[in-house]
Short mmCIF file of C-alpha atoms in Angstrom, two decimals:
data_model
loop_
_atom_site.label_atom_id
_atom_site.label_comp_id
_atom_site.label_asym_id
_atom_site.label_seq_id
_atom_site.Cartn_x
_atom_site.Cartn_y
_atom_site.Cartn_z
CA GLN A 23 93.44 236.46 198.21
CA GLN A 24 90.19 234.20 196.54
CA TRP A 25 92.36 230.77 195.18
CA LEU A 26 93.84 231.21 199.33
CA GLU A 27 90.00 230.75 199.93
CA LEU A 28 89.59 228.61 196.98
CA LEU A 29 91.73 226.31 199.02
CA GLY A 30 90.80 226.59 202.48
CA LEU A 31 94.12 228.32 202.59
CA ALA A 32 93.26 231.89 203.26
CA ALA A 33 94.77 231.79 207.59
CA GLN A 34 98.05 230.78 205.98
CA ALA A 35 97.99 233.93 203.45
CA ASP A 36 100.83 235.76 205.99
CA SER A 37 102.85 232.61 206.26
CA PRO A 38 105.84 232.29 204.67
CA PHE A 39 106.08 229.17 201.96
CA HIS A 40 108.17 227.53 204.02
CA ALA A 41 105.61 227.14 206.74
CA LEU A 42 103.50 225.67 205.03
CA SER A 43 103.20 222.00 205.08
CA TRP A 44 104.23 219.82 201.59
CA GLY A 45 100.53 219.08 200.14
CA GLN A 46 99.78 222.92 201.06
CA GLN A 47 102.87 224.14 198.95
CA ARG A 48 101.24 221.79 196.18
CA LEU A 49 98.23 223.65 196.23
CA VAL A 50 100.00 226.82 196.29
CA LEU A 51 102.24 226.04 193.61
CA ILE A 52 99.36 224.81 191.32
CA ALA A 53 96.66 228.30 191.96
CA ARG A 54 100.34 229.97 191.17
CA ALA A 55 100.14 228.73 187.69
CA LEU A 56 96.30 228.41 187.49
CA VAL A 57 96.03 232.71 188.12
CA LYS A 58 96.33 233.33 184.79
CA HIS A 59 93.91 230.86 183.30
CA PRO A 60 96.56 228.82 180.89
CA ALA A 61 95.00 227.00 177.88
CA LEU A 62 97.01 223.79 179.44
CA LEU A 63 98.96 222.66 182.80
CA ILE A 64 100.94 220.52 182.83
CA LEU A 65 101.52 218.16 185.87
CA ASP A 66 105.00 216.31 186.65
CA GLU A 67 103.88 213.37 189.13
CA PRO A 68 102.21 216.94 191.07
CA LEU A 69 101.64 213.87 193.79
CA GLN A 70 104.96 213.52 194.34
CA GLY A 71 105.86 212.89 198.68
CA LEU A 72 102.07 213.89 199.81
CA ASP A 73 100.68 212.09 202.28
CA PRO A 74 97.09 209.74 201.37
CA LEU A 75 94.79 212.58 202.59
CA ASN A 76 96.85 216.11 200.05
CA ARG A 77 97.09 212.97 198.07
CA GLN A 78 92.87 212.99 197.95
CA LEU A 79 93.03 217.09 198.15
CA VAL A 80 94.93 217.84 195.00
CA ARG A 81 93.14 215.18 192.97
CA ARG A 82 89.71 216.29 193.45
CA TRP A 83 90.70 220.51 193.69
CA LEU A 84 91.94 220.14 190.03
CA ASP A 85 88.75 217.85 189.78
CA VAL A 86 87.11 220.60 190.71
CA LEU A 87 89.23 223.41 188.54
CA ILE A 88 89.96 221.72 185.43
CA GLY A 89 86.09 220.36 185.45
CA GLU A 90 84.35 224.17 185.75
CA GLY A 91 86.99 225.82 183.70
CA GLU A 92 87.95 225.52 180.46
CA THR A 93 92.16 225.24 181.42
CA GLN A 94 93.17 221.93 179.38
CA LEU A 95 95.47 219.26 181.86
CA LEU A 96 98.57 216.89 180.98
CA PHE A 97 98.95 215.06 184.27
CA VAL A 98 102.04 212.40 183.85
CA SER A 99 102.42 209.54 186.58
CA HIS A 100 103.94 206.67 187.45
CA HIS A 101 100.47 205.01 189.29
CA ALA A 102 96.73 205.76 187.12
CA GLU A 103 95.61 205.60 190.96
CA ASP A 104 96.69 208.69 191.05
CA ALA A 105 94.69 210.66 188.22
CA PRO A 106 91.81 212.75 188.63
CA GLU A 107 89.04 211.87 187.08
CA CYS A 108 88.83 215.25 185.42
CA ILE A 109 90.97 212.74 183.10
CA THR A 110 89.12 212.38 179.92
CA ASN A 111 91.96 210.41 178.06
CA ARG A 112 95.47 207.99 178.40
CA LEU A 113 98.81 207.76 177.48
CA THR A 114 100.41 204.47 178.97
CA PHE A 115 103.43 203.79 177.53
CA VAL A 116 104.12 199.77 176.76
CA ALA A 117 107.68 197.80 176.36
CA GLN A 118 107.42 196.14 172.86
CA GLY A 119 110.59 194.33 173.08
CA ASP A 120 113.49 196.72 173.29
CA ILE A 121 111.84 199.91 172.51
CA TYR A 122 108.42 200.86 173.96
CA GLY A 123 105.19 201.63 172.46
CA TYR A 124 101.97 203.38 174.01
CA GLN A 125 98.64 202.29 174.16
CA PHE A 126 96.30 205.05 173.72
CA GLU A 127 92.74 204.84 176.16
CA THR A 128 89.65 207.43 176.34
CA LEU A 129 88.83 207.20 180.00
CA ALA A 130 84.36 207.85 181.12
CA GLY A 131 85.35 211.30 182.00
CA ASN A 132 84.15 215.00 181.83
CA PRO A 133 84.57 215.98 178.07
CA LYS A 134 86.24 218.23 177.21
#
């Protein structure tokens, strides 16, 4: 119940999962993953298919949860602008001829 209150979804506590909006479903799935306080949370394209409001909501919520907790986040996205502000390092794959290399970048953020 506390997690639903944090998400602003307490009113939907008895609603079936499929009755929630796409953004609400994403938040519930992330919360479910975080309930046991994992050492590492891996999110692969968590903002895919969300409208701008829900994209912002999920990013801000991740900033709070990751910034204030002990969980490390591995955030995978094809869109750099999707990364929440709590991200402190970025690994970008870049084409180098016929193969791919990577570029590592340290970002200003919350040190973990």
